[in-house]
Coordinates of C-alpha atoms in Angstrom, one line a residue:
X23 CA -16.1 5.1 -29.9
X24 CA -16.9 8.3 -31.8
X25 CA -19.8 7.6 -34.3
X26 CA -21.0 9.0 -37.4
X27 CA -24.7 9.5 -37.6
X28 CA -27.3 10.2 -40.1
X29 CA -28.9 13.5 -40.9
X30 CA -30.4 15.3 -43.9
X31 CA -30.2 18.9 -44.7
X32 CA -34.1 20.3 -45.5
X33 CA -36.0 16.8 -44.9
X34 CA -36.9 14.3 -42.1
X35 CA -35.6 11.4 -44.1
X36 CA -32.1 10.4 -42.8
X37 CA -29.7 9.3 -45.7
X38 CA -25.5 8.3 -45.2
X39 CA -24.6 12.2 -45.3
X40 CA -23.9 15.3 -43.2
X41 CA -24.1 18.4 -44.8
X42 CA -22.6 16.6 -48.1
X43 CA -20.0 14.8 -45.7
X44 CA -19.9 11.0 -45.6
X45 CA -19.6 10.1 -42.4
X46 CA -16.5 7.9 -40.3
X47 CA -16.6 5.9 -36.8
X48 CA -13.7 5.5 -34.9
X49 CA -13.8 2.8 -32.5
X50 CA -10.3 3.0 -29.9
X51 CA -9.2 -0.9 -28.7
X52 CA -6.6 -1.0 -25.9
X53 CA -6.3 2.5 -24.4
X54 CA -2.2 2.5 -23.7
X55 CA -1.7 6.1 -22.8
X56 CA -4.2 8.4 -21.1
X57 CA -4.7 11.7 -19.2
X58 CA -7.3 12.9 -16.3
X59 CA -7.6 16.5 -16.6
X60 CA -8.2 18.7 -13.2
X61 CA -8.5 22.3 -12.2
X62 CA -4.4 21.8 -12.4
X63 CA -4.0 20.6 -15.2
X64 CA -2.6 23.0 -17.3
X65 CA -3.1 23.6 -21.5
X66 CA 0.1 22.8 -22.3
X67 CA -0.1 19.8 -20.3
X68 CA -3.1 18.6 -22.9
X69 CA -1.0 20.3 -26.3
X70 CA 1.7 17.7 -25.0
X71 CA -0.1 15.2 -24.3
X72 CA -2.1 15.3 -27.8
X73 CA 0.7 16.3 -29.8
X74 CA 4.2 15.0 -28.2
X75 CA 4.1 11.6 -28.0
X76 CA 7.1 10.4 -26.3
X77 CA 9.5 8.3 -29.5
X78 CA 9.3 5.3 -27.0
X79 CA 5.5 5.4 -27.0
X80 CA 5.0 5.3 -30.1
X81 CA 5.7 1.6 -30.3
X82 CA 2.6 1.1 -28.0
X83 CA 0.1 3.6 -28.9
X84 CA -0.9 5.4 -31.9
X85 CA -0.7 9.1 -32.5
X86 CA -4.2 10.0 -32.2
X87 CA -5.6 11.4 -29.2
X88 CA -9.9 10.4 -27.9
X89 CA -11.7 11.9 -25.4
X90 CA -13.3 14.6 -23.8
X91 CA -13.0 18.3 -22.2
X92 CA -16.1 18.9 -19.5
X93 CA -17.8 22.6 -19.4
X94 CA -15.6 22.9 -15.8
X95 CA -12.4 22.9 -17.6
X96 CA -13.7 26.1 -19.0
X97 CA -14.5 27.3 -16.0
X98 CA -11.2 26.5 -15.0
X99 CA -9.8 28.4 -17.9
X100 CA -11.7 31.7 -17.3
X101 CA -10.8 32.2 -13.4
X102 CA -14.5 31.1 -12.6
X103 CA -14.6 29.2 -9.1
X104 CA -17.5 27.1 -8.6
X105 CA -18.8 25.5 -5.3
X106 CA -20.8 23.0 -6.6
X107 CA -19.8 19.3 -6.7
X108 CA -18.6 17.6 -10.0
X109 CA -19.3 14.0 -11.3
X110 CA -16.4 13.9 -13.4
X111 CA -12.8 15.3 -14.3
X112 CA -12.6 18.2 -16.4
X113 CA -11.7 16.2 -19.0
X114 CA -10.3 12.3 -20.3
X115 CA -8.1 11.8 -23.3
X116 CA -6.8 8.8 -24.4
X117 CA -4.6 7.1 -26.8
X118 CA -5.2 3.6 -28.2
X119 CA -3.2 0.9 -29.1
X120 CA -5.6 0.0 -32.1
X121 CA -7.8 1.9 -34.0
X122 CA -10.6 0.8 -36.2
X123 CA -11.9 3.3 -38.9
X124 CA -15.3 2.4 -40.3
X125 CA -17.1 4.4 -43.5
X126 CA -20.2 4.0 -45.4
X127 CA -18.1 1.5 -48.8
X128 CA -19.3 4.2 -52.2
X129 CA -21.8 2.9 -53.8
X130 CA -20.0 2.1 -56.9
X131 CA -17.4 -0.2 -54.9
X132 CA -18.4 -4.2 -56.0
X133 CA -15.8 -5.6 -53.5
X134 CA -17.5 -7.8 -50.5
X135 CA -17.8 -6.0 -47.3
X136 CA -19.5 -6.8 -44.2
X137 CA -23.2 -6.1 -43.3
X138 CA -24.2 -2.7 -42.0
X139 CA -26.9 -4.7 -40.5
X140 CA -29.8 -2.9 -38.8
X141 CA -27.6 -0.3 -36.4
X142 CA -27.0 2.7 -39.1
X143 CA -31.0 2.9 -40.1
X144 CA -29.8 3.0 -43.7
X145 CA -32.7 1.7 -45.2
X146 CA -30.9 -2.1 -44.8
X147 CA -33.3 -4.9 -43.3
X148 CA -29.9 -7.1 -43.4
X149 CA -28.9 -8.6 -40.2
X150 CA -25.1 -8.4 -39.1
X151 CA -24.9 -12.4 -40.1
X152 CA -26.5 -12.0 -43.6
X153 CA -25.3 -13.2 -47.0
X154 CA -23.6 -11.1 -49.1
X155 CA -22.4 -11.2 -52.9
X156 CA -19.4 -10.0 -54.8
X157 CA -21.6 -8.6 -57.5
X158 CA -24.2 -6.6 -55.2
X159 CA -22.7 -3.0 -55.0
X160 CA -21.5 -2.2 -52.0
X161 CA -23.3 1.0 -50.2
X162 CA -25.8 -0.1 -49.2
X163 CA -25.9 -1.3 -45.7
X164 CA -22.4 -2.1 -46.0
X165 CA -19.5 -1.1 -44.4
X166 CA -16.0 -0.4 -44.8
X167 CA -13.3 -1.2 -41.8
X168 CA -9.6 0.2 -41.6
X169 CA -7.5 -1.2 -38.9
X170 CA -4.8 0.6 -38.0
X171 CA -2.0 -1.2 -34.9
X172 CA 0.6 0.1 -32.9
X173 CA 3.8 -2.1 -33.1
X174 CA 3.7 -3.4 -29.9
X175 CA -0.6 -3.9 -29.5
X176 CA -1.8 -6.8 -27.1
X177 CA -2.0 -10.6 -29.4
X178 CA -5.0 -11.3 -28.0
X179 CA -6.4 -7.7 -29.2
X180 CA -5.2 -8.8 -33.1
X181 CA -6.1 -12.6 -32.7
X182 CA -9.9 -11.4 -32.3
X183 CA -9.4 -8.9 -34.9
X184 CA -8.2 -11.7 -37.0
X185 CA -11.1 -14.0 -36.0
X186 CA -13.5 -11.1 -37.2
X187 CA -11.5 -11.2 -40.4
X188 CA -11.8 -14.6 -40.7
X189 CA -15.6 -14.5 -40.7
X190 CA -15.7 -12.9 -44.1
X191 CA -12.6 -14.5 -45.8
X192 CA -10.5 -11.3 -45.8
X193 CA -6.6 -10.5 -45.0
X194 CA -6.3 -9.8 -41.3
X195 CA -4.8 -6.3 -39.8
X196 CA -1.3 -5.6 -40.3
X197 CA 0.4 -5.2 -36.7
X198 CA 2.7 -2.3 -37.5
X199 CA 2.0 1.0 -37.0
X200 CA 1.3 3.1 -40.0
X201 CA 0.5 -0.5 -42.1
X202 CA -2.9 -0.2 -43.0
X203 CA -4.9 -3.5 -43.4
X204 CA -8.4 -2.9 -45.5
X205 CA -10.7 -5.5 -44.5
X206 CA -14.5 -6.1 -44.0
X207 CA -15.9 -6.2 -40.7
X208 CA -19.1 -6.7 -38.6
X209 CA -20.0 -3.3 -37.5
X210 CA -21.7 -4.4 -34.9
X211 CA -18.4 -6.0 -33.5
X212 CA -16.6 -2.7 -33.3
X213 CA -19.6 -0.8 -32.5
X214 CA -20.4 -2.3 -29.2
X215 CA -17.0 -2.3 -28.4
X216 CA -16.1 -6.2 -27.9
X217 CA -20.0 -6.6 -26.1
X218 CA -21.2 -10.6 -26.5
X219 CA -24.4 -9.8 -26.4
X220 CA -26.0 -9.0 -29.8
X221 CA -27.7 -5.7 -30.6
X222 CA -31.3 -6.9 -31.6
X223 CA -32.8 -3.3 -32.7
X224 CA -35.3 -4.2 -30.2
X225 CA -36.6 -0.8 -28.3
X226 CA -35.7 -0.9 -24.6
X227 CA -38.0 -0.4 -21.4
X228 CA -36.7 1.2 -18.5
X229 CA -39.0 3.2 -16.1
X230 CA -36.6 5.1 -13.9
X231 CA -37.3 7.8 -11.6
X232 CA -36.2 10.8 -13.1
X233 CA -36.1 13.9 -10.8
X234 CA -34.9 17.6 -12.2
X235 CA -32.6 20.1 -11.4
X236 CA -35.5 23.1 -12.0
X237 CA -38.8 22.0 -12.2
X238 CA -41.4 23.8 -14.9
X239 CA -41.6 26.7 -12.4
X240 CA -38.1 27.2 -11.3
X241 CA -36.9 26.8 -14.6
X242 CA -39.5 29.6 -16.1
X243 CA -38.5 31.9 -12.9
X244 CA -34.9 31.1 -14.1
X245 CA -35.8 32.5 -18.0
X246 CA -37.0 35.8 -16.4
X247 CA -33.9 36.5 -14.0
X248 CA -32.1 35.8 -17.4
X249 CA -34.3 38.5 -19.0
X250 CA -33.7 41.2 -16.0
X251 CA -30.0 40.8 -16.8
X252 CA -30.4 41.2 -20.3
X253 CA -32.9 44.6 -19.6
X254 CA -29.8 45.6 -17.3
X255 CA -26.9 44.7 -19.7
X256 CA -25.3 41.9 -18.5
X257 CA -25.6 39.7 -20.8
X258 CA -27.6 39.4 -24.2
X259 CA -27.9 35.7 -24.3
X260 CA -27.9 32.9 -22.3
X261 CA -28.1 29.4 -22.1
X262 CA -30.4 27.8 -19.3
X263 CA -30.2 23.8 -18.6
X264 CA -31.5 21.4 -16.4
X265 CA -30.3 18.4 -15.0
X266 CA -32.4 15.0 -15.2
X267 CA -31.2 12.1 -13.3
X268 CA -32.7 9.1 -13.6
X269 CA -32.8 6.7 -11.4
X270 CA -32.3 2.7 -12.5
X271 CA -32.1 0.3 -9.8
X272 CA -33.4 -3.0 -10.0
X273 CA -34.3 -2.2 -13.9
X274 CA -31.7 -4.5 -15.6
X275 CA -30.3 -0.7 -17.3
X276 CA -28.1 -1.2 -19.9
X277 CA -26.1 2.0 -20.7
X278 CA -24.2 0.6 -24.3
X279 CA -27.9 -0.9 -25.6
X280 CA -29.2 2.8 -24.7
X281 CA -26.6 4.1 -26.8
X282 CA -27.5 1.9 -29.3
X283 CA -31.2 2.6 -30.1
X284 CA -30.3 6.0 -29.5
X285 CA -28.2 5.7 -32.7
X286 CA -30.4 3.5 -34.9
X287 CA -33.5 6.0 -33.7
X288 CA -32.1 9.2 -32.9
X289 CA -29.2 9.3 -35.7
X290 CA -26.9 12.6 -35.1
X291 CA -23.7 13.4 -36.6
X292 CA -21.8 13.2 -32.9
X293 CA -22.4 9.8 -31.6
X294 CA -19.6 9.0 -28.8
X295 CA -19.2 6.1 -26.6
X296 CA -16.7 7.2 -23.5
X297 CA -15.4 5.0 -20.4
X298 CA -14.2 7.4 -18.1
X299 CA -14.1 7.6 -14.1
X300 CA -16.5 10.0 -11.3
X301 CA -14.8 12.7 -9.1
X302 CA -13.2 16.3 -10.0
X303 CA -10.0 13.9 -9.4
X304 CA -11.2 10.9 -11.3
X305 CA -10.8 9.2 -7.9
X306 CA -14.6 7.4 -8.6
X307 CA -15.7 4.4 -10.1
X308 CA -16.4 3.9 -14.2
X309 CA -19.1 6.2 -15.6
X310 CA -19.9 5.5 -19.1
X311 CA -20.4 8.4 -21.4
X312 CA -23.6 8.6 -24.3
X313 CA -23.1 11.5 -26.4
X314 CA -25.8 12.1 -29.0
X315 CA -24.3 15.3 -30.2
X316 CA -25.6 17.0 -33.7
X317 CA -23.2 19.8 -33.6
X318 CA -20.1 20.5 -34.6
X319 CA -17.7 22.4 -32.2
X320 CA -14.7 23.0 -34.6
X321 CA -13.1 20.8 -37.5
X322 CA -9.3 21.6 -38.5
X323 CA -8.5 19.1 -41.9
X324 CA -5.0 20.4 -43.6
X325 CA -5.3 23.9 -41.9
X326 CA -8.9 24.6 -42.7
X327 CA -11.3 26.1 -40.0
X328 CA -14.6 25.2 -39.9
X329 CA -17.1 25.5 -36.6
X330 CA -21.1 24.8 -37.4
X331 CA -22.5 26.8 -34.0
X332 CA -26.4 25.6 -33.7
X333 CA -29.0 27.9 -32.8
X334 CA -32.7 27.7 -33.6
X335 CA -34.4 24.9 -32.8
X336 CA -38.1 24.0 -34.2
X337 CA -39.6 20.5 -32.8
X338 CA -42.6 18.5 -34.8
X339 CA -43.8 15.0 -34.5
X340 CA -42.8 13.1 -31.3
X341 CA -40.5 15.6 -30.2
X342 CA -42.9 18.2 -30.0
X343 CA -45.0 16.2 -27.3
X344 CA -42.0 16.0 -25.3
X345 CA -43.1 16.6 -21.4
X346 CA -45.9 18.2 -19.7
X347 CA -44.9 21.5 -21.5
X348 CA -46.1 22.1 -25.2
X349 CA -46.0 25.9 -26.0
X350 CA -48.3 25.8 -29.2
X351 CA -49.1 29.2 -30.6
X352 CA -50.9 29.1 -33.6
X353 CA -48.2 27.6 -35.8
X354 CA -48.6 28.0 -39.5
X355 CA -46.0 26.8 -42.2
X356 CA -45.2 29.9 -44.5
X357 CA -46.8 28.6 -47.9
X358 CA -49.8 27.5 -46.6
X359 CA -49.2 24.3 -45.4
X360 CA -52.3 23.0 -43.1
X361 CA -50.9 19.9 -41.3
X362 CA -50.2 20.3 -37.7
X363 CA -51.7 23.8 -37.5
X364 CA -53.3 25.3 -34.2
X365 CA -56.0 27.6 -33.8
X366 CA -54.3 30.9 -32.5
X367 CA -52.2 34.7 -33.4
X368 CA -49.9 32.7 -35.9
X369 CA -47.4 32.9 -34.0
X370 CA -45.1 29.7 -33.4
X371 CA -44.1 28.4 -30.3
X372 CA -41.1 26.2 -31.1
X373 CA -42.9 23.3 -31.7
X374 CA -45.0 21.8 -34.6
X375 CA -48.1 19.7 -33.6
X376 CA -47.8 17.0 -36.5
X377 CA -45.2 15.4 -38.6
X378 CA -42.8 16.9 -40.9
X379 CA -44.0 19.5 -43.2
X380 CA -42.0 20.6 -46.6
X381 CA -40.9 24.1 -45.9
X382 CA -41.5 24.8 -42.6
X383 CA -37.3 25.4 -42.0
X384 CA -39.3 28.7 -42.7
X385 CA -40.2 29.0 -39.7
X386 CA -37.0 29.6 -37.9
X387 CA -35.3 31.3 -41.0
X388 CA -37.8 34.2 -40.7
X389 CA -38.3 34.4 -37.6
X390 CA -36.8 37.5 -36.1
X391 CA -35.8 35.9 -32.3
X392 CA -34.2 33.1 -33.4
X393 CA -32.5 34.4 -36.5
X394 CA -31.0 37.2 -33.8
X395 CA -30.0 34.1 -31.7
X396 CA -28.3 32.6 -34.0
X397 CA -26.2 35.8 -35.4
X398 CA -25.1 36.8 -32.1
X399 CA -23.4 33.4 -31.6
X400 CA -22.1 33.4 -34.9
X401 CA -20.6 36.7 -34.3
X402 CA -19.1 35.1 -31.1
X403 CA -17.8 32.0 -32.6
X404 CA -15.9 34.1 -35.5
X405 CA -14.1 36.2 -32.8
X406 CA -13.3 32.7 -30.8
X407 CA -11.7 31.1 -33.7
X408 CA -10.0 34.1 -35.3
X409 CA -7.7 34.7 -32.6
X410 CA -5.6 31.4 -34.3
X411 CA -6.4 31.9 -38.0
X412 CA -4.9 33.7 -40.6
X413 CA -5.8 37.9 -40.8
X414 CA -8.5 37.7 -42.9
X415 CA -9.4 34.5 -43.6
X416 CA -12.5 33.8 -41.3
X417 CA -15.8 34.4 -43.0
X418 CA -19.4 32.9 -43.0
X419 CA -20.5 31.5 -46.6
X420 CA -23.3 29.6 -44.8
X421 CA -25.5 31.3 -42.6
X422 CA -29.2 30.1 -41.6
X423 CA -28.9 26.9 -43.1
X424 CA -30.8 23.8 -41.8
X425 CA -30.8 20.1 -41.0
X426 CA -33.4 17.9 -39.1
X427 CA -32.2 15.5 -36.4
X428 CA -34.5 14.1 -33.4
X429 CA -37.7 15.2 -34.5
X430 CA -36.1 18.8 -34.4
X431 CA -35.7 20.8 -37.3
X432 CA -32.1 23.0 -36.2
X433 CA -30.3 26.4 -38.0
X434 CA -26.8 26.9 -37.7
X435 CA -24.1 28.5 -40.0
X436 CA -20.8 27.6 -41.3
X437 CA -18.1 29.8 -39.8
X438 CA -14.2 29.0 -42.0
X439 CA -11.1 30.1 -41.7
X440 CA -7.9 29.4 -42.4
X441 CA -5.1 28.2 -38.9
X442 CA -1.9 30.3 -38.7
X443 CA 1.2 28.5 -39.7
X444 CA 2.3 29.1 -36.0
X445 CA -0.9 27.3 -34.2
X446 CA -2.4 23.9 -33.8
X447 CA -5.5 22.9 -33.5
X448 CA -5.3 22.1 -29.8
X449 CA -4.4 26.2 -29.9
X450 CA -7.7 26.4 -31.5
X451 CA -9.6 24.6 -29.7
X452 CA -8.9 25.8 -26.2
X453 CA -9.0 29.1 -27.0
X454 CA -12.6 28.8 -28.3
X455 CA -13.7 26.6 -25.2
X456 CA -16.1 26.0 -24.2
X457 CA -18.7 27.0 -27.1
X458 CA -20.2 29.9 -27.3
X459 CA -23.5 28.6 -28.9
X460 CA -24.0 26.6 -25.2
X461 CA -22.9 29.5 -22.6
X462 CA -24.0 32.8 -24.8
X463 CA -22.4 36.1 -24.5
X464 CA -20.4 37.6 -23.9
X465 CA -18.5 34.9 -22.5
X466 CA -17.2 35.2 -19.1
X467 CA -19.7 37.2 -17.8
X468 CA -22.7 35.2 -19.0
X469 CA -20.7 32.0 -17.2
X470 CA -20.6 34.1 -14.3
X471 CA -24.5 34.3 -14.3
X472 CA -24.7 30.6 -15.3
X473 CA -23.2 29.2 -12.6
X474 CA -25.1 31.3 -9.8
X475 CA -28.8 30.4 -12.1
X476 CA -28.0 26.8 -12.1
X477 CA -28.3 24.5 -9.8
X478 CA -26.1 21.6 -10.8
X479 CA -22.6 21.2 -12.1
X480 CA -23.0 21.0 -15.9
X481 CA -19.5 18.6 -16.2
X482 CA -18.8 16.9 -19.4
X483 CA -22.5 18.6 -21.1
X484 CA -21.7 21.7 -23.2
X485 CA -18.1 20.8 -23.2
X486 CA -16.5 18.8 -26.4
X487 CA -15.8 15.6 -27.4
X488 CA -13.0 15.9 -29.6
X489 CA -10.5 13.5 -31.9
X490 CA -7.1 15.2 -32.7
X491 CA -5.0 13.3 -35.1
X492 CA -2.2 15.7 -35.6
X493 CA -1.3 19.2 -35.0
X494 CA -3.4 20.5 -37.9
X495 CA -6.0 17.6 -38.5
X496 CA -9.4 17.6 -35.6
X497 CA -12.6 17.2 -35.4
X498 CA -14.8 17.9 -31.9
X499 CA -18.5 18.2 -31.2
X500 CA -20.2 20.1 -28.6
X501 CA -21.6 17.9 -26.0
X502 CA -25.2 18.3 -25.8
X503 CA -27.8 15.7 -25.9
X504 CA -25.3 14.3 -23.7
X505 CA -25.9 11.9 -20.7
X506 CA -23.8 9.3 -18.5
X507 CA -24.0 6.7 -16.6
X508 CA -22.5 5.8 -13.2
X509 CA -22.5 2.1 -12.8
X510 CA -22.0 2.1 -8.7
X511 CA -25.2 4.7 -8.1
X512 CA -27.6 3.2 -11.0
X513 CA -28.1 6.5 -12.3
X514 CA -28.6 8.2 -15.8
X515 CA -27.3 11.9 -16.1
X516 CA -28.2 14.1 -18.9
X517 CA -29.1 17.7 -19.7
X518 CA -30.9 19.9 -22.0
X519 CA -31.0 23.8 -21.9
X520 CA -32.1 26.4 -24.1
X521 CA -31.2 30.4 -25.4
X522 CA -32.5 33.1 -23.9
X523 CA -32.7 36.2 -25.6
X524 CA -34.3 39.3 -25.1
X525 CA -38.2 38.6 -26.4
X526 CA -37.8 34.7 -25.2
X527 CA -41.2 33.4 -23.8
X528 CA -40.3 31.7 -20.7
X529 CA -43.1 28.8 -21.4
X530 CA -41.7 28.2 -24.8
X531 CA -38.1 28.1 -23.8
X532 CA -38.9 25.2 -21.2
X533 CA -41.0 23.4 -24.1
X534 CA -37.9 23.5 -26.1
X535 CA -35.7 22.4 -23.5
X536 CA -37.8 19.2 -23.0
X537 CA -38.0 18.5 -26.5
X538 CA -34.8 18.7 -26.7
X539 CA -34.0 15.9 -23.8
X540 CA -36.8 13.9 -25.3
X541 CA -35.0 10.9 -26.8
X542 CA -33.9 10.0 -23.6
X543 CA -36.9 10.9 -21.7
X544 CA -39.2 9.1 -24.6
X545 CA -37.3 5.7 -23.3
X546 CA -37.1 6.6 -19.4
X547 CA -41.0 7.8 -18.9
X548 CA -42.2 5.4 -21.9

């Protein structure tokens, strides 16, 4: 399942839009093709996969590819050997044998649709069973379903499909491919993907043992190795992480009703929901995949280029509390906002001891480190993406804009451009991969210095999570605020890491890094 979530550009209210973009879930039912992607597997292996389906497949499957690339494949793609052990393939994709398309219905549509119920944190009180009426207007807490069926899709797949039409009185899907079937659904049907168990909204409480790949110490030791490259010009930023695992034994874990409150409480524009399998080989058993992304990799719709790299981060209200870390310095909201302040300098710390405060996005805007932060990436990301676009075309008409998602106030720019006539997306995307706004730069080098820093294999986090639909229609996240969950070992996986540039504080950078893993950590510590 790839999700649409809910975030709000200047504000810490959530609302149904992205950066003025409604938002879509696309739930896969049936997966009738797939590919496991290793250190062999080579790129035109996954452009062929993606965009040739065989003429007999098509009966089968449908032409859209799901899945994931991991931060190894990269790896892999830059001639970087690493010794340390990995969790998963460097990447899944599959294709489906029924896709279900779900959007927010517009507000001025009367028709009936199905309840939005509690799960989008729209404002809706309605539970998934409620009433509805043919004269309320649609929009609010309702939802829209598209179902779209390969030829060939299994009976017993459609008959339930049908029995969820049947619940609201509407024509059931239409089992030919490219015959579309508008109908209303239960989105909590499609969201937990075919689950019997009801999604409640109730919070969960889990208390697992959660040990770390660097520890307070050994990551702030890690910041100032990274800083004694960048004083010797090896790199000029960098991205640090840690690795939390959590261990769940005997605690009834459920990884899909994690991913669930995560979605109603946490909203983020990259929600994904991934079965995939353990082992560089993808020889292990099922690991299930939570991504809680909010940023975009790179978008391709009709030929137009647009990556959203992230970088600036400013935490408030629960996320500021994150961990035993809170690197306070005297914050103070240009303007003269009072709430939250510290005593101190008047300097900030990356974090905001109180709730949301009308412009205080000013405090990453102006500042000087993470404005630099965020144009060196940019800078990065234009070169990645102009390699496939048209001469001239790639340009920046956003730059220092913000959002708020997860207690975390976030800048990033828009970086367009328009794809050659001779490239596809999948061109595009693997020669940007992986990010550069989750490895630094340059590049290779700074991977280099990564790897022998880290600890642990990063896998699937700060790779992509990516839906191609043709050659030039895509859309991919970078997978951060990114976890999974290995059902044979009881154990949680995710990371969180954080820039380092050349006047980074090493205490602030690890209270930014734990407010960043603190949705998860907010449910695992309590």
């Amino acid at each position: 399942m790839l999700l649409g979530g809910v975030t709000r550009e200047g504000t810490a209210e959530p609302q149904l839009m992205w950066r003025g973009e409604p938002q879509r879930c696309i739930v896969g039912v049936d997966p009738a093709r797939e590919l496991v992607v290793t250190a062999r597997t080579a790129a035109e292996e996954v452009r062929g996969f993606c965009l040739d389906v065989p003429g007999e497949a098509l009966r089968r499957v449908l032409p859209a590819s799901m899945g994931y690339l991991a931060y190894t494949y990269g790896l892999t793609r830059y001639g970087i050997a690493s010794a340390k052990p990995q969790s998963l393939p460097q990447g899944h994709v599959r294709q489906y044998a029924v896709l279900l398309y779900l959007t927010p219905a517009a507000a001025d549509d009367r028709r009936s649709y199905g309840s939005y119920g509690s799960h989008g944190s729209h404002g809706s009180q309605d539970g998934p069973n409620s009433p509805k009426t043919e004269d309320s207007p649609a929009g609010r807490g309702t939802v829209l379903v598209e179902c779209h069926a390969a030829e060939e899709a299994r009976h017993e797949r459609l008959r339930a499909l049908e029995d969820v039409c049947a619940r609201f009185s509407v024509s059931a899907p239409d089992a030919k491919y490219a015959k579309y079937a508008k109908y209303a659904g239960d989105a909590g049907d499609g969201r937990s993907g075919g689950t019997q168990q009801a999604w409640t909204g109730a919070s969960p409480a889990w208390k697992g043992r959660i040990a770390r790949s660097l520890d307070a110490a050994a990551y702030m030791r890690g910041v100032e190795e990274v800083l004694e490259c960048i004083r010797n010009g090896d790199t000029y930023q960098l991205n640090l992480s840690i690795k939390f695992m959590a261990d769940l034994h005997g605690t009834g874990f459920d990884p899909l009703r994690l991913f669930l409150h995560l979605w109603e409480t946490s909203p983020a524009p990259f929600h994904a929901w991934l079965n995939t399998v353990g082992g560089a080989q993808g020889q292990g058993g099922a690991l299930r995949v939570l991504s809680t992304s909010p940023e975009r990799f790179v978008r391709v719709r009709a030929g137009e280029v647009l990556a959203q790299p992230i970088k600036g981060t400013l935490a408030f209200g629960a996320s500021a509390g994150a961990g035993e870390a809170r690197a306070l310095r005297g914050n103070a909201v240009p303007g003269g906002a009072a709430a939250g302040q510290s005593e101190g300098s008047g300097e900030w710390g990356g974090s905001w001891q109180g709730d949301y405060v009308p412009g205080m996005e000013r405090l990453l805007t102006e500042s000087p480190k993470e404005s630099a932060e965020l144009s060196m990436i940019t800078d990065l990301i234009r070169n990645d993406i102009s390699t496939r676009c048209e001469y001239g075309s790639v340009h920046v008409p956003r730059h220092k804009a913000t959002f708020v998602v997860d207690s975390l106030i976030q800048m990033y720019s828009d970086v367009r451009g328009t794809l050659r006539q001779d490239a596809t997306c999948l061109d595009l995307l693997l020669d940007a991969f992986p990010g550069g706004s989750v490895t630094g730069c340059p590049k290779r080098r700074t991977m280099r210095i990564i790897d022998r820093l880290e600890p642990h294999s990063r896998d699937l986090y700060c790779g992509s999570v990516f839906c191609v639909e043709d050659a030039r229609t895509m859309d991919s996240s970078i997978a951060i605020r990114t976890g999974w969950y290995d059902e044979q070992a009881e154990t949680l996986s995710f990371f969180a890491g954080s820039g380092i540039v050349a006047d980074s504080d090493p205490e602030r950078e690890y209270a930014e890094t734990l407010a960043k893993a603190g949705k998860f950590l907010r449910v695992l510590e309590g």
